[in-house]
């Protein structure tokens, strides 16, 4: 019969197989994506361990939103469809995705150069590339192209009904902007501008000339790609 000390040693060795204990012993770098997520989930159900639940979450995503990126695209209802995930856990998981998005944006924002379309696109890439609806953002800049304010203008397809020069310049004038940049995302992942994108952009650009507020660019965000209408010579000014 094995001694009590031997049983304790075996039990200790087995515990190292669990993500939480392996984290304490070897650090977060030793864990897989599934194991990291399992630590956040913490408890399982009668049918599933935390690791099982984490694996199901990561498998629910589609295409570019698989793995840990599933947390960006899955809804609360989709998360709660997994046995062992209730509303509280689902909300926590969505909050983790939002924290990751904001941390990425904050790091890039400290070095944001609004005169460079690629820098602006990089800054907003993580914020917009996971969105399932088009969102239009206005950047209000001073005369040296420093960011004064960032604001959400509309949700939905960019057209004259959802985005008007009046909406744009009311915000720009309110914060004393001398220059502005428009951004929106294409959920399809293809940042190529539509005819409506070009028409609305230049309608706003022409209005800005009369108000002495220059539209510097309209940048469209895709999946790890972007299109600058200024770089494409699609701004008529």
mmCIF file with all atom_site columns, C-alpha atoms in Angstrom, residues 112 114 123-124 137-142 145-153 167-168 170-177 179-181 183:
data_model
loop_
_atom_site.group_PDB
_atom_site.id
_atom_site.type_symbol
_atom_site.label_atom_id
_atom_site.label_alt_id
_atom_site.label_comp_id
_atom_site.label_asym_id
_atom_site.label_entity_id
_atom_site.label_seq_id
_atom_site.pdbx_PDB_ins_code
_atom_site.Cartn_x
_atom_site.Cartn_y
_atom_site.Cartn_z
_atom_site.occupancy
_atom_site.B_iso_or_equiv
_atom_site.pdbx_formal_charge
_atom_site.auth_seq_id
_atom_site.auth_comp_id
_atom_site.auth_asym_id
_atom_site.auth_atom_id
_atom_site.pdbx_PDB_model_num
ATOM 1  C CA . UNK A 1 112 ? -0.448  58.417 -33.259 1.00 0.00 ? 112 UNK A CA 1
ATOM 2  C CA . UNK A 1 114 ? -2.479  61.863 -37.890 1.00 0.00 ? 114 UNK A CA 1
ATOM 3  C CA . UNK A 1 123 ? -4.437  52.726 -34.537 1.00 0.00 ? 123 UNK A CA 1
ATOM 4  C CA . UNK A 1 124 ? -8.057  51.983 -35.443 1.00 0.00 ? 124 UNK A CA 1
ATOM 5  C CA . UNK A 1 137 ? -15.660 57.935 -36.723 1.00 0.00 ? 137 UNK A CA 1
ATOM 6  C CA . UNK A 1 138 ? -14.660 61.585 -36.906 1.00 0.00 ? 138 UNK A CA 1
ATOM 7  C CA . UNK A 1 139 ? -11.185 62.716 -35.821 1.00 0.00 ? 139 UNK A CA 1
ATOM 8  C CA . UNK A 1 140 ? -11.039 66.421 -34.962 1.00 0.00 ? 140 UNK A CA 1
ATOM 9  C CA . UNK A 1 141 ? -7.511  67.839 -35.335 1.00 0.00 ? 141 UNK A CA 1
ATOM 10 C CA . UNK A 1 142 ? -5.791  71.143 -34.629 1.00 0.00 ? 142 UNK A CA 1
ATOM 11 C CA . UNK A 1 145 ? -2.795  67.683 -37.042 1.00 0.00 ? 145 UNK A CA 1
ATOM 12 C CA . UNK A 1 146 ? -2.765  66.786 -33.356 1.00 0.00 ? 146 UNK A CA 1
ATOM 13 C CA . UNK A 1 147 ? -5.837  64.873 -32.206 1.00 0.00 ? 147 UNK A CA 1
ATOM 14 C CA . UNK A 1 148 ? -8.329  66.994 -30.251 1.00 0.00 ? 148 UNK A CA 1
ATOM 15 C CA . UNK A 1 149 ? -11.281 64.631 -30.136 1.00 0.00 ? 149 UNK A CA 1
ATOM 16 C CA . UNK A 1 150 ? -12.523 61.311 -31.502 1.00 0.00 ? 150 UNK A CA 1
ATOM 17 C CA . UNK A 1 151 ? -16.259 60.753 -31.838 1.00 0.00 ? 151 UNK A CA 1
ATOM 18 C CA . UNK A 1 152 ? -18.638 58.185 -33.285 1.00 0.00 ? 152 UNK A CA 1
ATOM 19 C CA . UNK A 1 153 ? -20.780 59.798 -35.982 1.00 0.00 ? 153 UNK A CA 1
ATOM 20 C CA . UNK A 1 167 ? -23.368 66.401 -38.461 1.00 0.00 ? 167 UNK A CA 1
ATOM 21 C CA . UNK A 1 168 ? -19.657 66.417 -39.230 1.00 0.00 ? 168 UNK A CA 1
ATOM 22 C CA . UNK A 1 170 ? -21.248 70.693 -35.893 1.00 0.00 ? 170 UNK A CA 1
ATOM 23 C CA . UNK A 1 171 ? -18.844 68.418 -34.006 1.00 0.00 ? 171 UNK A CA 1
ATOM 24 C CA . UNK A 1 172 ? -15.759 69.891 -35.646 1.00 0.00 ? 172 UNK A CA 1
ATOM 25 C CA . UNK A 1 173 ? -16.780 73.487 -34.856 1.00 0.00 ? 173 UNK A CA 1
ATOM 26 C CA . UNK A 1 174 ? -17.755 72.607 -31.307 1.00 0.00 ? 174 UNK A CA 1
ATOM 27 C CA . UNK A 1 175 ? -14.235 71.418 -30.468 1.00 0.00 ? 175 UNK A CA 1
ATOM 28 C CA . UNK A 1 176 ? -12.435 74.099 -32.520 1.00 0.00 ? 176 UNK A CA 1
ATOM 29 C CA . UNK A 1 177 ? -10.968 71.755 -35.139 1.00 0.00 ? 177 UNK A CA 1
ATOM 30 C CA . UNK A 1 179 ? -8.698  69.729 -39.785 1.00 0.00 ? 179 UNK A CA 1
ATOM 31 C CA . UNK A 1 180 ? -10.681 66.500 -39.746 1.00 0.00 ? 180 UNK A CA 1
ATOM 32 C CA . UNK A 1 181 ? -10.277 62.868 -40.779 1.00 0.00 ? 181 UNK A CA 1
ATOM 33 C CA . UNK A 1 183 ? -12.860 56.726 -40.825 1.00 0.00 ? 183 UNK A CA 1
#
